[in-house]
PDB file of C-alpha atoms and ligand atoms in Angstrom:
ATOM      1  CA  UNK Z  18       3.469  -1.585 -18.745  1.00 79.00           C
ATOM      2  CA  UNK Z  19       3.501   2.121 -19.557  1.00 79.00           C
ATOM      3  CA  UNK Z  20       1.295   5.143 -18.915  1.00 77.00           C
ATOM      4  CA  UNK Z  21      -1.176   3.972 -21.581  1.00 81.00           C
ATOM      5  CA  UNK Z  22      -1.305   0.431 -20.240  1.00 88.00           C
ATOM      6  CA  UNK Z  23      -0.955   0.550 -16.500  1.00 95.00           C
ATOM      7  CA  UNK Z  24      -0.829  -2.686 -14.540  1.00 96.00           C
ATOM      8  CA  UNK Z  25      -4.201  -3.549 -13.022  1.00 97.00           C
ATOM      9  CA  UNK Z  26      -2.613  -2.793  -9.643  1.00 97.00           C
ATOM     10  CA  UNK Z  27      -1.686   0.792 -10.554  1.00 98.00           C
ATOM     11  CA  UNK Z  28      -4.899   1.271 -12.516  1.00 97.00           C
ATOM     12  CA  UNK Z  29      -6.868   0.510  -9.348  1.00 98.00           C
ATOM     13  CA  UNK Z  30      -4.753   2.958  -7.351  1.00 98.00           C
ATOM     14  CA  UNK Z  31      -5.299   5.565 -10.084  1.00 98.00           C
ATOM     15  CA  UNK Z  32      -9.065   5.205  -9.545  1.00 98.00           C
ATOM     16  CA  UNK Z  33      -8.615   6.720  -6.085  1.00 98.00           C
ATOM     17  CA  UNK Z  34      -6.922   9.855  -7.386  1.00 98.00           C
ATOM     18  CA  UNK Z  35      -9.384  12.742  -7.593  1.00 98.00           C
ATOM     19  CA  UNK Z  36      -9.685  15.327 -10.330  1.00 98.00           C
ATOM     20  CA  UNK Z  37      -6.970  17.990  -9.894  1.00 98.00           C
ATOM     21  CA  UNK Z  38      -5.329  16.250  -6.958  1.00 98.00           C
ATOM     22  CA  UNK Z  39      -1.756  17.386  -6.424  1.00 98.00           C
ATOM     23  CA  UNK Z  40      -0.121  14.003  -6.219  1.00 98.00           C
ATOM     24  CA  UNK Z  41       3.208  12.905  -4.723  1.00 98.00           C
ATOM     25  CA  UNK Z  42       4.073   9.432  -6.003  1.00 98.00           C
ATOM     26  CA  UNK Z  43       6.864   8.080  -3.839  1.00 98.00           C
ATOM     27  CA  UNK Z  44       8.973   5.284  -5.344  1.00 98.00           C
ATOM     28  CA  UNK Z  45       7.826   6.262  -8.801  1.00 96.00           C
ATOM     29  CA  UNK Z  46      10.254   4.236 -10.958  1.00 91.00           C
ATOM     30  CA  UNK Z  47       9.269   5.201 -14.551  1.00 93.00           C
ATOM     31  CA  UNK Z  48       6.699   7.713 -13.242  1.00 97.00           C
ATOM     32  CA  UNK Z  49       4.016   5.600 -14.919  1.00 97.00           C
ATOM     33  CA  UNK Z  50       1.278   6.400 -12.395  1.00 97.00           C
ATOM     34  CA  UNK Z  51       1.590  10.218 -12.514  1.00 98.00           C
ATOM     35  CA  UNK Z  52       2.130  10.098 -16.296  1.00 97.00           C
ATOM     36  CA  UNK Z  53      -1.084   8.108 -16.816  1.00 97.00           C
ATOM     37  CA  UNK Z  54      -3.002  10.564 -14.639  1.00 98.00           C
ATOM     38  CA  UNK Z  55      -1.662  13.597 -16.497  1.00 97.00           C
ATOM     39  CA  UNK Z  56      -2.335  11.889 -19.827  1.00 96.00           C
ATOM     40  CA  UNK Z  57      -5.984  11.210 -18.986  1.00 95.00           C
ATOM     41  CA  UNK Z  58      -6.296  14.742 -17.557  1.00 96.00           C
ATOM     42  CA  UNK Z  59      -7.155  13.675 -14.021  1.00 98.00           C
ATOM     43  CA  UNK Z  60      -4.316  15.735 -12.576  1.00 98.00           C
ATOM     44  CA  UNK Z  61      -2.284  18.764 -13.612  1.00 98.00           C
ATOM     45  CA  UNK Z  62       0.573  18.418 -11.128  1.00 98.00           C
ATOM     46  CA  UNK Z  63       2.578  15.624  -9.539  1.00 98.00           C
ATOM     47  CA  UNK Z  64       5.879  15.029  -7.838  1.00 98.00           C
ATOM     48  CA  UNK Z  65       7.549  11.724  -8.732  1.00 98.00           C
ATOM     49  CA  UNK Z  66      10.011  10.836  -5.968  1.00 98.00           C
ATOM     50  CA  UNK Z  67      12.804   8.274  -6.300  1.00 98.00           C
ATOM     51  CA  UNK Z  68      15.713   7.371  -4.046  1.00 98.00           C
ATOM     52  CA  UNK Z  69      17.601   5.083  -6.463  1.00 97.00           C
ATOM     53  CA  UNK Z  70      19.485   6.663  -9.347  1.00 97.00           C
ATOM     54  CA  UNK Z  71      18.439   4.148 -12.071  1.00 97.00           C
ATOM     55  CA  UNK Z  72      14.659   4.483 -11.537  1.00 97.00           C
ATOM     56  CA  UNK Z  73      15.101   8.255 -10.981  1.00 97.00           C
ATOM     57  CA  UNK Z  74      16.829   8.602 -14.386  1.00 97.00           C
ATOM     58  CA  UNK Z  75      14.136   6.404 -15.998  1.00 96.00           C
ATOM     59  CA  UNK Z  76      11.403   8.589 -14.510  1.00 97.00           C
ATOM     60  CA  UNK Z  77      13.155  11.790 -15.636  1.00 97.00           C
ATOM     61  CA  UNK Z  78      13.721  10.629 -19.210  1.00 96.00           C
ATOM     62  CA  UNK Z  79      10.239   9.138 -19.479  1.00 96.00           C
ATOM     63  CA  UNK Z  80       8.590  12.363 -18.330  1.00 97.00           C
ATOM     64  CA  UNK Z  81      10.776  14.308 -20.804  1.00 97.00           C
ATOM     65  CA  UNK Z  82       9.818  11.943 -23.679  1.00 96.00           C
ATOM     66  CA  UNK Z  83       6.156  12.611 -22.920  1.00 96.00           C
ATOM     67  CA  UNK Z  84       6.764  16.363 -22.680  1.00 97.00           C
ATOM     68  CA  UNK Z  85       5.270  16.405 -19.177  1.00 98.00           C
ATOM     69  CA  UNK Z  86       8.127  18.257 -17.428  1.00 97.00           C
ATOM     70  CA  UNK Z  87       5.843  21.146 -16.447  1.00 97.00           C
ATOM     71  CA  UNK Z  88       3.279  18.842 -14.884  1.00 98.00           C
ATOM     72  CA  UNK Z  89       5.511  16.175 -13.323  1.00 98.00           C
ATOM     73  CA  UNK Z  90       8.371  17.265 -11.129  1.00 98.00           C
ATOM     74  CA  UNK Z  91      10.754  14.306 -10.811  1.00 98.00           C
ATOM     75  CA  UNK Z  92      12.722  14.678  -7.578  1.00 98.00           C
ATOM     76  CA  UNK Z  93      15.568  12.613  -6.210  1.00 98.00           C
ATOM     77  CA  UNK Z  94      15.366  11.780  -2.512  1.00 98.00           C
ATOM     78  CA  UNK Z  95      14.394   9.406   0.254  1.00 98.00           C
ATOM     79  CA  UNK Z  96      10.672   8.960   0.801  1.00 98.00           C
ATOM     80  CA  UNK Z  97       8.819  12.127   1.766  1.00 98.00           C
ATOM     81  CA  UNK Z  98      12.027  14.192   1.872  1.00 98.00           C
ATOM     82  CA  UNK Z  99      11.127  15.238  -1.685  1.00 98.00           C
ATOM     83  CA  UNK Z 100       7.891  16.900  -0.504  1.00 98.00           C
ATOM     84  CA  UNK Z 101       7.558  20.398   0.984  1.00 97.00           C
ATOM     85  CA  UNK Z 102       4.376  21.654   2.659  1.00 95.00           C
ATOM     86  CA  UNK Z 103       4.347  24.519   0.093  1.00 96.00           C
ATOM     87  CA  UNK Z 104       3.801  21.896  -2.639  1.00 97.00           C
ATOM     88  CA  UNK Z 105       0.225  21.655  -1.331  1.00 97.00           C
ATOM     89  CA  UNK Z 106       0.063  17.956  -1.996  1.00 98.00           C
ATOM     90  CA  UNK Z 107      -3.452  16.532  -1.664  1.00 98.00           C
ATOM     91  CA  UNK Z 108      -2.666  12.842  -2.241  1.00 98.00           C
ATOM     92  CA  UNK Z 109       0.414  10.715  -1.613  1.00 98.00           C
ATOM     93  CA  UNK Z 110       0.738   7.357  -3.355  1.00 98.00           C
ATOM     94  CA  UNK Z 111       3.256   4.741  -2.225  1.00 98.00           C
ATOM     95  CA  UNK Z 112       2.881   1.524  -4.199  1.00 98.00           C
ATOM     96  CA  UNK Z 113       4.629  -1.723  -4.968  1.00 98.00           C
ATOM     97  CA  UNK Z 114       6.728  -1.989  -1.797  1.00 98.00           C
ATOM     98  CA  UNK Z 115       6.470  -3.981   1.416  1.00 98.00           C
ATOM     99  CA  UNK Z 116       4.103  -2.649   4.074  1.00 98.00           C
ATOM    100  CA  UNK Z 117       6.904  -2.152   6.583  1.00 98.00           C
ATOM    101  CA  UNK Z 118       8.916  -0.064   4.102  1.00 98.00           C
ATOM    102  CA  UNK Z 119       5.817   2.041   3.353  1.00 98.00           C
ATOM    103  CA  UNK Z 120       5.225   2.454   7.106  1.00 98.00           C
ATOM    104  CA  UNK Z 121       8.858   3.509   7.642  1.00 98.00           C
ATOM    105  CA  UNK Z 122       8.625   6.070   4.800  1.00 98.00           C
ATOM    106  CA  UNK Z 123       5.454   7.482   6.398  1.00 98.00           C
ATOM    107  CA  UNK Z 124       7.017   7.433   9.858  1.00 98.00           C
ATOM    108  CA  UNK Z 125      10.134   9.292   8.754  1.00 98.00           C
ATOM    109  CA  UNK Z 126       7.992  11.806   6.871  1.00 98.00           C
ATOM    110  CA  UNK Z 127       5.646  12.216   9.832  1.00 98.00           C
ATOM    111  CA  UNK Z 128       8.565  12.916  12.189  1.00 98.00           C
ATOM    112  CA  UNK Z 129      10.079  15.372   9.695  1.00 97.00           C
ATOM    113  CA  UNK Z 130       6.783  17.297   9.476  1.00 97.00           C
ATOM    114  CA  UNK Z 131       6.210  16.364   5.833  1.00 97.00           C
ATOM    115  CA  UNK Z 132       2.601  15.311   6.328  1.00 97.00           C
ATOM    116  CA  UNK Z 133       0.116  18.172   6.590  1.00 95.00           C
ATOM    117  CA  UNK Z 134      -2.636  15.792   7.712  1.00 96.00           C
ATOM    118  CA  UNK Z 135      -4.839  17.075   4.882  1.00 95.00           C
ATOM    119  CA  UNK Z 136      -3.560  14.709   2.204  1.00 98.00           C
ATOM    120  CA  UNK Z 137      -5.079  11.305   1.416  1.00 98.00           C
ATOM    121  CA  UNK Z 138      -2.690   8.372   1.508  1.00 98.00           C
ATOM    122  CA  UNK Z 139      -3.068   5.891  -1.354  1.00 98.00           C
ATOM    123  CA  UNK Z 140      -1.102   2.832  -0.328  1.00 98.00           C
ATOM    124  CA  UNK Z 141      -0.514  -0.458  -2.089  1.00 98.00           C
ATOM    125  CA  UNK Z 142       1.683  -2.795  -0.056  1.00 98.00           C
ATOM    126  CA  UNK Z 143       2.848  -6.024  -1.698  1.00 97.00           C
ATOM    127  CA  UNK Z 144       3.108  -7.737   1.702  1.00 97.00           C
ATOM    128  CA  UNK Z 145       3.072  -6.592   5.355  1.00 97.00           C
ATOM    129  CA  UNK Z 146      -0.439  -5.133   5.362  1.00 98.00           C
ATOM    130  CA  UNK Z 147      -0.734  -5.681   9.143  1.00 97.00           C
ATOM    131  CA  UNK Z 148       2.344  -3.545   9.897  1.00 98.00           C
ATOM    132  CA  UNK Z 149       1.115  -0.757   7.645  1.00 98.00           C
ATOM    133  CA  UNK Z 150      -2.415  -0.716   9.098  1.00 98.00           C
ATOM    134  CA  UNK Z 151      -0.900  -0.670  12.600  1.00 98.00           C
ATOM    135  CA  UNK Z 152       1.181   2.404  11.741  1.00 98.00           C
ATOM    136  CA  UNK Z 153      -1.864   4.144  10.282  1.00 98.00           C
ATOM    137  CA  UNK Z 154      -4.027   3.415  13.321  1.00 98.00           C
ATOM    138  CA  UNK Z 155      -1.297   4.450  15.782  1.00 97.00           C
ATOM    139  CA  UNK Z 156      -1.033   7.775  13.947  1.00 97.00           C
ATOM    140  CA  UNK Z 157      -4.799   8.316  13.821  1.00 97.00           C
ATOM    141  CA  UNK Z 158      -5.249   7.622  10.144  1.00 98.00           C
ATOM    142  CA  UNK Z 159      -8.674   6.239   9.322  1.00 98.00           C
ATOM    143  CA  UNK Z 160      -8.813   3.740   6.481  1.00 98.00           C
ATOM    144  CA  UNK Z 161     -11.640   5.073   4.321  1.00 98.00           C
ATOM    145  CA  UNK Z 162     -11.402   2.546   1.482  1.00 98.00           C
ATOM    146  CA  UNK Z 163      -9.809  -0.838   0.942  1.00 98.00           C
ATOM    147  CA  UNK Z 164      -9.519  -2.823  -2.257  1.00 97.00           C
ATOM    148  CA  UNK Z 165      -8.219  -6.231  -3.230  1.00 98.00           C
ATOM    149  CA  UNK Z 166      -7.204  -7.403  -6.681  1.00 97.00           C
ATOM    150  CA  UNK Z 167      -5.442 -10.284  -8.331  1.00 97.00           C
ATOM    151  CA  UNK Z 168      -2.824  -9.862 -11.011  1.00 97.00           C
ATOM    152  CA  UNK Z 169      -0.383 -12.477 -12.330  1.00 96.00           C
ATOM    153  CA  UNK Z 170      -1.567 -14.948  -9.678  1.00 94.00           C
ATOM    154  CA  UNK Z 171      -0.781 -12.544  -6.864  1.00 96.00           C
ATOM    155  CA  UNK Z 172      -3.222 -10.700  -4.627  1.00 96.00           C
ATOM    156  CA  UNK Z 173      -2.685  -7.047  -3.805  1.00 98.00           C
ATOM    157  CA  UNK Z 174      -4.389  -4.871  -1.223  1.00 98.00           C
ATOM    158  CA  UNK Z 175      -4.927  -1.161  -1.628  1.00 98.00           C
ATOM    159  CA  UNK Z 176      -5.726   1.069   1.318  1.00 98.00           C
ATOM    160  CA  UNK Z 177      -6.784   4.690   1.297  1.00 98.00           C
ATOM    161  CA  UNK Z 178      -6.282   6.582   4.540  1.00 98.00           C
ATOM    162  CA  UNK Z 179      -7.175  10.010   5.878  1.00 98.00           C
ATOM    163  CA  UNK Z 180      -6.057  11.700   9.061  1.00 98.00           C
ATOM    164  CA  UNK Z 181      -8.801  11.578  11.648  1.00 97.00           C
ATOM    165  CA  UNK Z 182      -9.520  14.198  14.285  1.00 95.00           C
ATOM    166  CA  UNK Z 183     -10.485  11.429  16.718  1.00 94.00           C
ATOM    167  CA  UNK Z 184      -8.280   8.585  17.946  1.00 95.00           C
ATOM    168  CA  UNK Z 185      -8.668   5.593  15.620  1.00 97.00           C
ATOM    169  CA  UNK Z 186      -9.361   2.224  17.172  1.00 96.00           C
ATOM    170  CA  UNK Z 187      -8.759  -1.208  15.700  1.00 97.00           C
ATOM    171  CA  UNK Z 188      -9.042  -4.821  16.751  1.00 95.00           C
ATOM    172  CA  UNK Z 189      -6.355  -7.374  15.905  1.00 93.00           C
ATOM    173  CA  UNK Z 190      -8.731  -8.749  13.252  1.00 94.00           C
ATOM    174  CA  UNK Z 191      -9.127  -5.259  11.715  1.00 96.00           C
ATOM    175  CA  UNK Z 192      -5.350  -4.986  11.443  1.00 97.00           C
ATOM    176  CA  UNK Z 193      -4.864  -8.455  10.065  1.00 96.00           C
ATOM    177  CA  UNK Z 194      -7.765  -8.749   7.633  1.00 97.00           C
ATOM    178  CA  UNK Z 195      -8.632  -5.127   6.870  1.00 97.00           C
ATOM    179  CA  UNK Z 196     -11.429  -3.062   8.431  1.00 95.00           C
ATOM    180  CA  UNK Z 197     -13.615  -2.867   5.363  1.00 96.00           C
ATOM    181  CA  UNK Z 198     -12.460  -5.946   3.445  1.00 96.00           C
ATOM    182  CA  UNK Z 199     -13.575  -8.257   6.232  1.00 94.00           C
ATOM    183  CA  UNK Z 200     -16.876  -6.430   6.725  1.00 93.00           C
ATOM    184  CA  UNK Z 201     -17.963  -7.235   3.208  1.00 89.00           C
ATOM    185  CA  UNK Z 202     -16.061 -10.406   2.257  1.00 92.00           C
ATOM    186  CA  UNK Z 203     -15.936 -10.887  -1.516  1.00 95.00           C
ATOM    187  CA  UNK Z 204     -15.088 -14.243  -3.179  1.00 95.00           C
ATOM    188  CA  UNK Z 205     -11.598 -12.828  -3.839  1.00 96.00           C
ATOM    189  CA  UNK Z 206     -11.140 -11.979  -0.165  1.00 97.00           C
ATOM    190  CA  UNK Z 207     -12.162 -15.526   0.775  1.00 96.00           C
ATOM    191  CA  UNK Z 208      -9.776 -16.930  -1.833  1.00 96.00           C
ATOM    192  CA  UNK Z 209      -6.923 -14.850  -0.404  1.00 96.00           C
ATOM    193  CA  UNK Z 210      -7.505 -16.145   3.106  1.00 97.00           C
ATOM    194  CA  UNK Z 211      -8.062 -19.748   1.974  1.00 96.00           C
ATOM    195  CA  UNK Z 212      -4.614 -19.552   0.382  1.00 96.00           C
ATOM    196  CA  UNK Z 213      -3.150 -18.022   3.559  1.00 95.00           C
ATOM    197  CA  UNK Z 214      -4.805 -20.787   5.591  1.00 97.00           C
ATOM    198  CA  UNK Z 215      -3.168 -23.476   3.438  1.00 97.00           C
ATOM    199  CA  UNK Z 216       0.205 -21.707   3.715  1.00 96.00           C
ATOM    200  CA  UNK Z 217      -0.073 -21.579   7.500  1.00 97.00           C
ATOM    201  CA  UNK Z 218      -1.104 -25.243   7.705  1.00 97.00           C
ATOM    202  CA  UNK Z 219       1.941 -26.140   5.626  1.00 97.00           C
ATOM    203  CA  UNK Z 220       4.151 -24.116   7.984  1.00 97.00           C
ATOM    204  CA  UNK Z 221       2.559 -25.860  10.954  1.00 96.00           C
ATOM    205  CA  UNK Z 222       3.309 -29.269   9.427  1.00 96.00           C
ATOM    206  CA  UNK Z 223       6.939 -28.318   8.822  1.00 95.00           C
ATOM    207  CA  UNK Z 224       7.308 -27.015  12.378  1.00 95.00           C
ATOM    208  CA  UNK Z 225       5.821 -30.202  13.803  1.00 94.00           C
ATOM    209  CA  UNK Z 226       8.434 -32.200  11.947  1.00 94.00           C
ATOM    210  CA  UNK Z 227      11.310 -30.041  13.080  1.00 93.00           C
ATOM    211  CA  UNK Z 228      13.823 -31.630  15.442  1.00 92.00           C
ATOM    212  CA  UNK Z 229      14.512 -28.368  17.301  1.00 93.00           C
ATOM    213  CA  UNK Z 230      12.171 -26.629  19.753  1.00 92.00           C
ATOM    214  CA  UNK Z 231       9.516 -24.735  17.792  1.00 93.00           C
ATOM    215  CA  UNK Z 232       7.031 -24.150  20.638  1.00 94.00           C
ATOM    216  CA  UNK Z 233       6.714 -20.371  20.190  1.00 95.00           C
ATOM    217  CA  UNK Z 234       6.449 -20.495  16.411  1.00 95.00           C
ATOM    218  CA  UNK Z 235       3.914 -23.306  16.645  1.00 96.00           C
ATOM    219  CA  UNK Z 236       1.791 -21.302  19.087  1.00 96.00           C
ATOM    220  CA  UNK Z 237       1.798 -18.316  16.725  1.00 95.00           C
ATOM    221  CA  UNK Z 238       0.949 -20.330  13.656  1.00 96.00           C
ATOM    222  CA  UNK Z 239      -1.851 -22.164  15.492  1.00 96.00           C
ATOM    223  CA  UNK Z 240      -3.310 -18.822  16.559  1.00 94.00           C
ATOM    224  CA  UNK Z 241      -3.165 -17.545  12.996  1.00 94.00           C
ATOM    225  CA  UNK Z 242      -4.854 -20.702  11.684  1.00 96.00           C
ATOM    226  CA  UNK Z 243      -7.614 -20.332  14.255  1.00 95.00           C
ATOM    227  CA  UNK Z 244      -8.160 -16.657  13.403  1.00 94.00           C
ATOM    228  CA  UNK Z 245      -8.360 -17.374   9.677  1.00 96.00           C
ATOM    229  CA  UNK Z 246     -10.732 -20.295  10.226  1.00 95.00           C
ATOM    230  CA  UNK Z 247     -12.984 -18.072  12.338  1.00 93.00           C
ATOM    231  CA  UNK Z 248     -12.913 -15.409   9.636  1.00 94.00           C
ATOM    232  CA  UNK Z 249     -13.839 -17.906   6.907  1.00 94.00           C
ATOM    233  CA  UNK Z 250     -16.703 -19.354   8.941  1.00 89.00           C
ATOM    234  CA  UNK Z 251     -18.503 -16.000   9.098  1.00 79.00           C
TER     235      UNK Z 251
HETATM  236  N1  SAM S 319       5.559   2.513  -7.484  1.00 79.92           N
HETATM  237  C1  SAM S 319       5.915   1.731  -8.650  1.00 79.92           C
HETATM  238  C2  SAM S 319       4.918   0.604  -8.839  1.00 79.92           C
HETATM  239  O1  SAM S 319       4.114   0.384  -7.932  1.00 79.92           O
HETATM  240  O2  SAM S 319       4.934  -0.045  -9.878  1.00 79.92           O
HETATM  241  C3  SAM S 319       7.314   1.170  -8.525  1.00 79.92           C
HETATM  242  C4  SAM S 319       7.456   0.077  -7.524  1.00 79.92           C
HETATM  243  S1  SAM S 319       9.136  -0.453  -7.376  1.00 79.92           S
HETATM  244  C5  SAM S 319       8.960  -2.108  -6.949  1.00 79.92           C
HETATM  245  C6  SAM S 319       9.626   0.347  -5.887  1.00 79.92           C
HETATM  246  C7  SAM S 319      10.328   1.651  -6.155  1.00 79.92           C
HETATM  247  O3  SAM S 319      10.413   2.384  -4.950  1.00 79.92           O
HETATM  248  C8  SAM S 319      11.736   1.451  -6.677  1.00 79.92           C
HETATM  249  O4  SAM S 319      11.905   2.208  -7.841  1.00 79.92           O
HETATM  250  C9  SAM S 319      12.603   1.959  -5.530  1.00 79.92           C
HETATM  251  O5  SAM S 319      13.783   2.566  -5.983  1.00 79.92           O
HETATM  252  C10 SAM S 319      11.683   2.966  -4.860  1.00 79.92           C
HETATM  253  N2  SAM S 319      11.939   3.216  -3.445  1.00 79.92           N
HETATM  254  C11 SAM S 319      12.211   2.320  -2.467  1.00 79.92           C
HETATM  255  N3  SAM S 319      12.400   2.935  -1.289  1.00 79.92           N
HETATM  256  C12 SAM S 319      12.232   4.258  -1.514  1.00 79.92           C
HETATM  257  C13 SAM S 319      12.314   5.414  -0.697  1.00 79.92           C
HETATM  258  N4  SAM S 319      12.612   5.336   0.600  1.00 79.92           N
HETATM  259  N5  SAM S 319      12.095   6.624  -1.263  1.00 79.92           N
HETATM  260  C14 SAM S 319      11.807   6.725  -2.583  1.00 79.92           C
HETATM  261  N6  SAM S 319      11.737   5.664  -3.406  1.00 79.92           N
HETATM  262  C15 SAM S 319      11.941   4.452  -2.885  1.00 79.92           C
END
């Protein structure tokens, strides 16, 4: 992968970046996403934030190789610490991490006053979508778009969120399956949840064979199986 050949996952996220957005890409590794967007002239300015020295150095040298130092400001720091309100960021992307890590980055940034409420959040959790949606809803972020893709035999969700002026409400099913994804279930969505159903049935089998008391875990897994079966029947 590089800025000319993004992974399908990052390419899909890139589709949600608007012309002349001022992007903050948090956890930017080689800065591939902002570099691709500068290269195809979608954006003129981005911050690439990294908290680990190796990926930070890779991002810095990659941006220098491309001659994009004026357009992409590579900053070292934890999560949204690298962003100032004066940067006038209009979109924040956080991709390729677990949903709970993304939620904790947003939470820390929210508490530190790093979110103006005007920026769109472009989020691509690898796992833990429920936790991330719950954080968004509890902080009145409305999910305005959701996407699902498969790459290298793995499914990835993308969610785009905007701060709402009204309180945002969600059912457990919205949080688990995605507000919009479940409204308009594609064959890929059904495939994802068929796979999850099989995984949960396998877990149930293992729990039933366990010699120790697994009552609570069994109750949870049964509930999940029932919810997925109901979803797939619709
Ligand atoms: N965003 C790229 C992508 O989707 O391909 C890179 C994903 S990589 C798996 C996750 C990156 O996030 C790593 O480079 C890691 O160092 C960085 N990261 C993890 N926690 C972070 C944090 N709190 N602040 C900034 N970067 C972080």
